[in-house]
Amino acid sequence: MRHLHTLSDLGKDDLLALLDRADRFEQERGEDSSRPLAGKSVALVFEKASTRTRVSLELAVVELGGHPVVITGNGSQMGRGEPIADTARVLSRMVHVITFRTAGDERFLDMAKHSSVPVLNALTDTGHPLQLLADLQTVRRSLGKLEGLKYAWIGDGNNMAISWIEAAGLLGLELVLACPQGYQPAPEAVRAANAKGARVKVVTDPATAVRGADVVNTDVFTSMGQESEQEARLAAFAGYRLTQELLSTASRHHIVLHCLPAHRGEEIDADVLEGPHSVVWAEAESRLHTSKAALLWALERDG
Ligand code: CP
Ligand code: NVA
């Protein structure tokens, strides 16, 4: 059984093939009449809020001819304490793929362990692989390639940052992360990527990371589940906002990514988010094309 827990679970060849397929879905949108998910259903399980992930996965299933079933924590017996293991066994007797957004990795791994169908990570505290697929498709579409670019991550060493470090490991990318002390990504993640040939470095100075960067990426300073830390986080992340001034030393053709939702004036200024270098809306659309490719990957690798 192949689950997608982390981006690394794909491997480089499958990752690149999946991005090629997502490109074809983007080109064919509305014209492709094949229905590879006909007769199949997918459970989309959300224990945290979502706009993009929910809509893109639900539409991906429908446009591929399948049937999506959305389940939320509070709207199901999960919210009343039914164990993940029981939920996994029941769902996987009825559906062909499960996607799961939850907090700790233990919950994701519990779902995967007890499921007899593939489970895709739709965000946990330590990764957001489906978002990375969209980010990579967006970079390739915007700049024509993935390798040979300089990538900068500014802000929290969170789930998104960890998935970006994994992408660097898979593809041998140069990635500099600027994160305040106490909010840096796990050193093992950096070591693992560099052992595979990436050039990943963690610094505290955002200007160092941005200088000469082709791709500048950020995310919220307070992720879902961290609301009680908001005040401390806003203080720790002062100086890490993407501003025009900070970006003035990036490459002339740089692009700005943000997985969204964005907090204007916190991690990114409105004129950067809406500015000429921002590709965030195309990045959001890529969630649909890459979700289709990820669902087919899961079904083809099942077994
Ligand atoms: N980027 C992302 O995952 O957005 P949602 O939380 O809206 O799904
Ligand atoms: N880091 C953010 C990503 C939201 C898509 C969070 O976990 O809330």
Coordinates of C-alpha atoms and ligand atoms in Angstrom, one line a residue:
M1 CA 0.0 0.0 0.0
R2 CA 1.5 3.4 -1.0
H3 CA 0.4 6.3 1.1
L4 CA 1.4 9.9 0.6
H5 CA 2.5 10.9 4.1
T6 CA 5.5 13.1 3.1
L7 CA 6.6 14.5 -0.2
S8 CA 9.6 12.1 -0.1
D9 CA 7.2 9.2 -0.4
L10 CA 6.8 10.0 -4.1
G11 CA 10.5 9.8 -5.1
K12 CA 11.9 12.0 -7.8
D13 CA 10.7 10.1 -10.8
D14 CA 7.1 9.8 -9.6
L15 CA 7.2 13.5 -8.6
L16 CA 8.2 14.7 -12.0
A17 CA 5.8 12.4 -13.8
L18 CA 3.0 13.6 -11.5
L19 CA 3.9 17.3 -12.4
D20 CA 3.9 16.4 -16.1
R21 CA 0.4 14.9 -15.7
A22 CA -0.8 18.0 -13.8
D23 CA 0.4 20.1 -16.7
R24 CA -1.7 18.0 -19.1
F25 CA -4.7 18.4 -16.8
E26 CA -4.2 22.1 -16.8
Q27 CA -3.9 22.2 -20.6
E28 CA -6.9 20.0 -21.2
R29 CA -9.2 21.6 -18.6
G30 CA -12.8 21.2 -19.8
E31 CA -11.9 19.2 -22.9
D32 CA -10.7 15.9 -21.4
S33 CA -13.7 13.5 -21.5
S34 CA -11.9 10.5 -19.9
R35 CA -13.2 9.6 -16.5
P36 CA -10.5 7.5 -14.8
L37 CA -12.3 7.7 -11.4
A38 CA -15.6 6.4 -12.8
G39 CA -17.2 4.1 -10.2
K40 CA -14.7 5.2 -7.5
S41 CA -15.2 7.2 -4.4
V42 CA -12.8 9.3 -2.3
A43 CA -13.3 10.2 1.4
L44 CA -12.0 13.7 2.1
V45 CA -11.5 13.9 5.8
F46 CA -10.8 17.3 7.5
E47 CA -10.1 17.8 11.1
K48 CA -8.9 21.3 10.4
A49 CA -10.4 24.1 8.4
S50 CA -9.8 24.3 4.6
T51 CA -10.8 26.2 1.5
R52 CA -8.3 25.4 -1.3
T53 CA -7.5 21.8 -0.3
R54 CA -11.2 20.9 0.1
V55 CA -12.4 22.6 -3.1
S56 CA -9.5 21.3 -5.2
L57 CA -9.8 17.7 -4.0
E58 CA -13.6 17.6 -4.3
L59 CA -13.6 19.1 -7.8
A60 CA -10.6 16.9 -8.8
V61 CA -12.6 13.8 -7.9
V62 CA -15.8 15.1 -9.7
E63 CA -13.9 16.1 -12.8
L64 CA -12.2 12.7 -13.0
G65 CA -15.6 11.1 -12.8
G66 CA -15.6 9.9 -9.2
H67 CA -17.6 10.6 -6.1
P68 CA -16.2 12.6 -3.3
V69 CA -17.5 12.3 0.3
V70 CA -16.4 15.1 2.6
I71 CA -16.2 14.3 6.4
T72 CA -15.3 16.9 9.0
G73 CA -14.1 16.2 12.5
N74 CA -17.1 17.9 14.2
G75 CA -19.6 16.7 11.6
S76 CA -18.7 13.0 12.1
Q77 CA -18.3 10.5 14.9
M78 CA -14.5 11.3 14.9
G79 CA -15.4 14.5 16.7
R80 CA -17.2 12.5 19.4
G81 CA -14.1 10.3 20.0
E82 CA -14.5 7.4 17.5
P83 CA -11.0 6.1 17.1
I84 CA -9.1 6.8 13.9
A85 CA -8.4 3.1 13.5
D86 CA -12.1 2.4 13.4
T87 CA -12.8 5.3 11.1
A88 CA -10.0 4.0 8.8
R89 CA -11.3 0.5 8.6
V90 CA -14.9 1.6 7.9
L91 CA -14.0 4.2 5.3
S92 CA -11.6 1.9 3.4
R93 CA -14.3 -0.8 3.1
M94 CA -16.3 1.7 1.1
V95 CA -14.0 4.2 -0.7
H96 CA -11.0 3.8 -2.9
V97 CA -8.8 6.6 -1.6
I98 CA -8.8 8.7 1.7
T99 CA -7.3 12.1 2.0
F100 CA -6.7 13.3 5.6
R101 CA -6.0 16.8 7.1
T102 CA -5.2 16.5 10.8
A103 CA -2.9 17.8 13.5
G104 CA -0.2 15.4 14.7
D105 CA 1.5 12.9 12.5
E106 CA 0.4 10.1 14.8
R107 CA -3.2 10.6 13.7
F108 CA -2.2 10.5 10.1
L109 CA -0.1 7.4 10.6
D110 CA -2.9 5.7 12.5
M111 CA -5.3 6.3 9.6
A112 CA -2.7 5.0 7.1
K113 CA -1.9 1.9 9.2
H114 CA -5.5 0.9 9.5
S115 CA -6.6 1.7 6.0
S116 CA -6.7 -0.8 3.2
V117 CA -6.8 2.0 0.6
P118 CA -4.2 4.7 0.0
V119 CA -4.2 7.7 2.3
L120 CA -3.0 11.1 1.1
N121 CA -1.8 13.8 3.6
A122 CA -3.9 16.9 3.1
L123 CA -1.8 18.7 5.8
T124 CA -0.4 17.7 9.1
D125 CA 1.7 19.7 11.5
T126 CA 4.9 18.5 9.8
G127 CA 4.0 18.5 6.1
H128 CA 1.8 19.7 3.3
P129 CA 2.8 17.6 0.3
L130 CA -0.2 18.3 -1.8
Q131 CA 0.5 22.0 -1.6
L132 CA 4.1 21.4 -2.6
L133 CA 3.0 19.7 -5.8
A134 CA 1.1 22.9 -6.7
D135 CA 4.0 25.1 -5.7
L136 CA 6.4 23.1 -7.9
Q137 CA 4.0 23.2 -10.8
T138 CA 3.7 26.9 -10.4
V139 CA 7.5 27.4 -10.3
R140 CA 8.0 25.3 -13.4
R141 CA 5.2 27.1 -15.3
S142 CA 6.5 30.6 -14.3
L143 CA 10.3 30.1 -14.7
G144 CA 10.4 27.1 -17.1
K145 CA 12.4 24.8 -14.8
L146 CA 12.9 23.7 -11.2
E147 CA 16.6 23.0 -11.0
G148 CA 19.3 25.6 -11.1
L149 CA 17.2 28.2 -9.3
K150 CA 17.7 29.8 -5.9
Y151 CA 14.8 29.3 -3.5
A152 CA 14.2 31.3 -0.3
W153 CA 11.8 30.5 2.5
I154 CA 11.0 33.4 4.9
G155 CA 9.2 32.9 8.2
D156 CA 8.2 29.8 10.2
G157 CA 10.0 26.5 9.9
N158 CA 6.6 24.8 9.8
N159 CA 4.8 22.1 7.8
M160 CA 5.3 24.0 4.5
A161 CA 8.9 24.7 5.2
I162 CA 9.5 21.0 6.0
S163 CA 7.8 19.9 2.7
W164 CA 9.9 22.4 0.8
I165 CA 13.1 21.0 2.4
E166 CA 12.0 17.6 1.2
A167 CA 11.4 19.0 -2.3
A168 CA 14.9 20.3 -2.2
G169 CA 16.2 16.8 -1.3
L170 CA 14.3 15.1 -4.0
L171 CA 15.3 17.6 -6.8
G172 CA 18.7 18.7 -5.5
L173 CA 17.7 22.3 -5.0
E174 CA 19.4 25.3 -3.4
L175 CA 17.1 26.5 -0.6
V176 CA 17.9 29.1 2.1
L177 CA 15.4 29.4 4.9
A178 CA 15.3 32.5 7.1
C179 CA 13.6 31.6 10.4
P180 CA 13.9 33.2 13.8
Q181 CA 15.6 31.2 16.6
G182 CA 13.1 28.8 18.1
Y183 CA 11.1 28.6 14.9
Q184 CA 13.6 26.8 12.7
P185 CA 12.8 23.5 10.9
A186 CA 14.0 20.3 12.5
P187 CA 17.8 19.9 11.7
E188 CA 17.2 16.2 10.8
A189 CA 15.0 17.4 7.9
V190 CA 17.8 19.6 6.6
R191 CA 20.5 16.9 7.1
A192 CA 18.4 14.4 5.2
A193 CA 17.8 16.7 2.2
N194 CA 21.5 17.7 2.1
A195 CA 22.5 14.0 2.3
K196 CA 20.5 13.5 -1.0
G197 CA 22.4 16.3 -2.7
A198 CA 20.3 19.4 -1.9
R199 CA 22.0 22.7 -0.7
V200 CA 19.7 23.7 2.2
K201 CA 20.8 26.3 4.7
V202 CA 18.9 27.8 7.6
V203 CA 19.8 31.4 8.6
T204 CA 18.1 34.0 10.8
D205 CA 18.5 37.0 8.4
P206 CA 15.7 37.3 5.8
A207 CA 17.9 39.6 3.6
T208 CA 20.5 36.9 3.3
A209 CA 17.9 34.4 2.1
V210 CA 16.3 36.8 -0.4
R211 CA 19.5 38.1 -2.0
G212 CA 19.5 36.8 -5.6
A213 CA 16.6 34.4 -5.0
D214 CA 14.4 33.4 -8.0
V215 CA 11.6 32.0 -5.8
V216 CA 10.6 33.7 -2.5
N217 CA 8.1 31.8 -0.4
T218 CA 6.3 32.4 2.9
D219 CA 3.4 31.2 4.9
V220 CA 1.4 32.4 7.9
F221 CA 3.3 33.0 11.1
T222 CA 0.6 31.3 13.2
S223 CA -0.6 28.0 11.8
M224 CA -3.8 26.2 12.5
G225 CA -3.7 24.9 16.1
Q226 CA -1.2 27.6 17.2
E227 CA -3.7 30.4 17.9
S228 CA -2.8 30.6 21.6
E229 CA 0.8 31.5 20.5
Q230 CA -0.2 34.3 18.2
E231 CA 1.2 37.2 20.4
A232 CA 4.6 35.6 20.9
R233 CA 4.8 34.6 17.3
L234 CA 4.0 38.1 16.0
A235 CA 6.9 39.4 18.2
A236 CA 9.3 36.7 17.1
F237 CA 8.5 37.2 13.4
A238 CA 8.9 41.0 13.4
G239 CA 11.2 41.7 10.4
Y240 CA 10.2 38.6 8.5
R241 CA 7.4 40.1 6.5
L242 CA 7.7 40.1 2.7
T243 CA 7.9 43.8 1.8
Q244 CA 9.0 45.4 -1.5
E245 CA 12.1 46.7 0.2
L246 CA 13.1 43.2 1.4
L247 CA 12.5 41.8 -2.1
S248 CA 14.5 44.5 -3.8
T249 CA 17.6 42.4 -3.8
A250 CA 15.9 39.2 -5.2
S251 CA 16.5 38.3 -8.8
R252 CA 14.9 40.6 -11.3
H253 CA 12.5 37.9 -12.5
H254 CA 11.7 36.4 -9.1
I255 CA 8.3 35.0 -8.2
V256 CA 6.5 35.2 -4.9
L257 CA 4.7 32.1 -3.6
H258 CA 2.3 31.9 -0.7
C259 CA 0.1 28.8 -0.1
L260 CA -2.7 31.0 1.3
P261 CA -4.5 32.0 3.4
A262 CA -2.5 35.2 3.6
H263 CA -2.5 37.8 6.3
R264 CA -1.7 41.1 4.7
G265 CA 0.6 43.3 6.8
E266 CA 1.7 40.2 8.8
E267 CA 3.8 37.8 6.8
I268 CA 3.4 39.6 3.5
D269 CA 2.5 43.2 2.4
A270 CA -0.6 43.7 0.3
D271 CA 1.4 45.3 -2.5
V272 CA 3.7 42.2 -2.7
L273 CA 0.8 39.8 -2.6
E274 CA -1.0 41.7 -5.4
G275 CA 2.2 42.8 -7.1
P276 CA 3.7 41.8 -10.5
H277 CA 6.0 39.1 -9.0
S278 CA 3.2 37.3 -7.2
V279 CA 1.9 34.1 -8.7
V280 CA -0.2 33.1 -5.7
W281 CA -3.5 32.9 -7.6
A282 CA -2.1 30.6 -10.3
E283 CA -0.5 28.6 -7.4
A284 CA -3.9 28.2 -5.9
E285 CA -5.4 27.0 -9.2
S286 CA -2.6 24.5 -9.5
R287 CA -4.0 22.7 -6.4
L288 CA -6.8 21.4 -8.7
H289 CA -4.5 20.1 -11.5
T290 CA -2.0 18.6 -9.1
S291 CA -4.8 17.0 -6.9
K292 CA -6.0 15.1 -10.0
A293 CA -2.5 13.8 -10.7
A294 CA -2.0 12.9 -7.0
L295 CA -5.3 10.9 -6.8
L296 CA -4.3 9.0 -10.0
W297 CA -0.8 8.3 -8.5
A298 CA -2.5 6.9 -5.4
L299 CA -4.8 4.6 -7.4
E300 CA -2.1 3.4 -9.8
R301 CA 0.4 2.7 -7.0
D302 CA -2.3 0.9 -4.9
G303 CA -1.5 -2.7 -4.4
Ligands
CP1 N1 -3.1 26.2 1.1 C1 -4.1 25.5 1.7 O1 -3.9 24.3 2.0 O2 -5.2 26.2 1.9 P1 -6.5 25.6 2.7 O3 -6.1 25.6 4.2 O4 -7.6 26.6 2.4 O5 -6.9 24.3 2.2
NVA2 N1 1.1 26.5 7.8 C1 -0.3 26.6 7.6 C2 -0.7 26.2 6.2 C3 -2.1 26.5 5.8 C4 -2.4 26.0 4.5 C5 -1.1 25.9 8.6 O1 -0.7 24.7 9.0 O2 -2.1 26.4 9.1

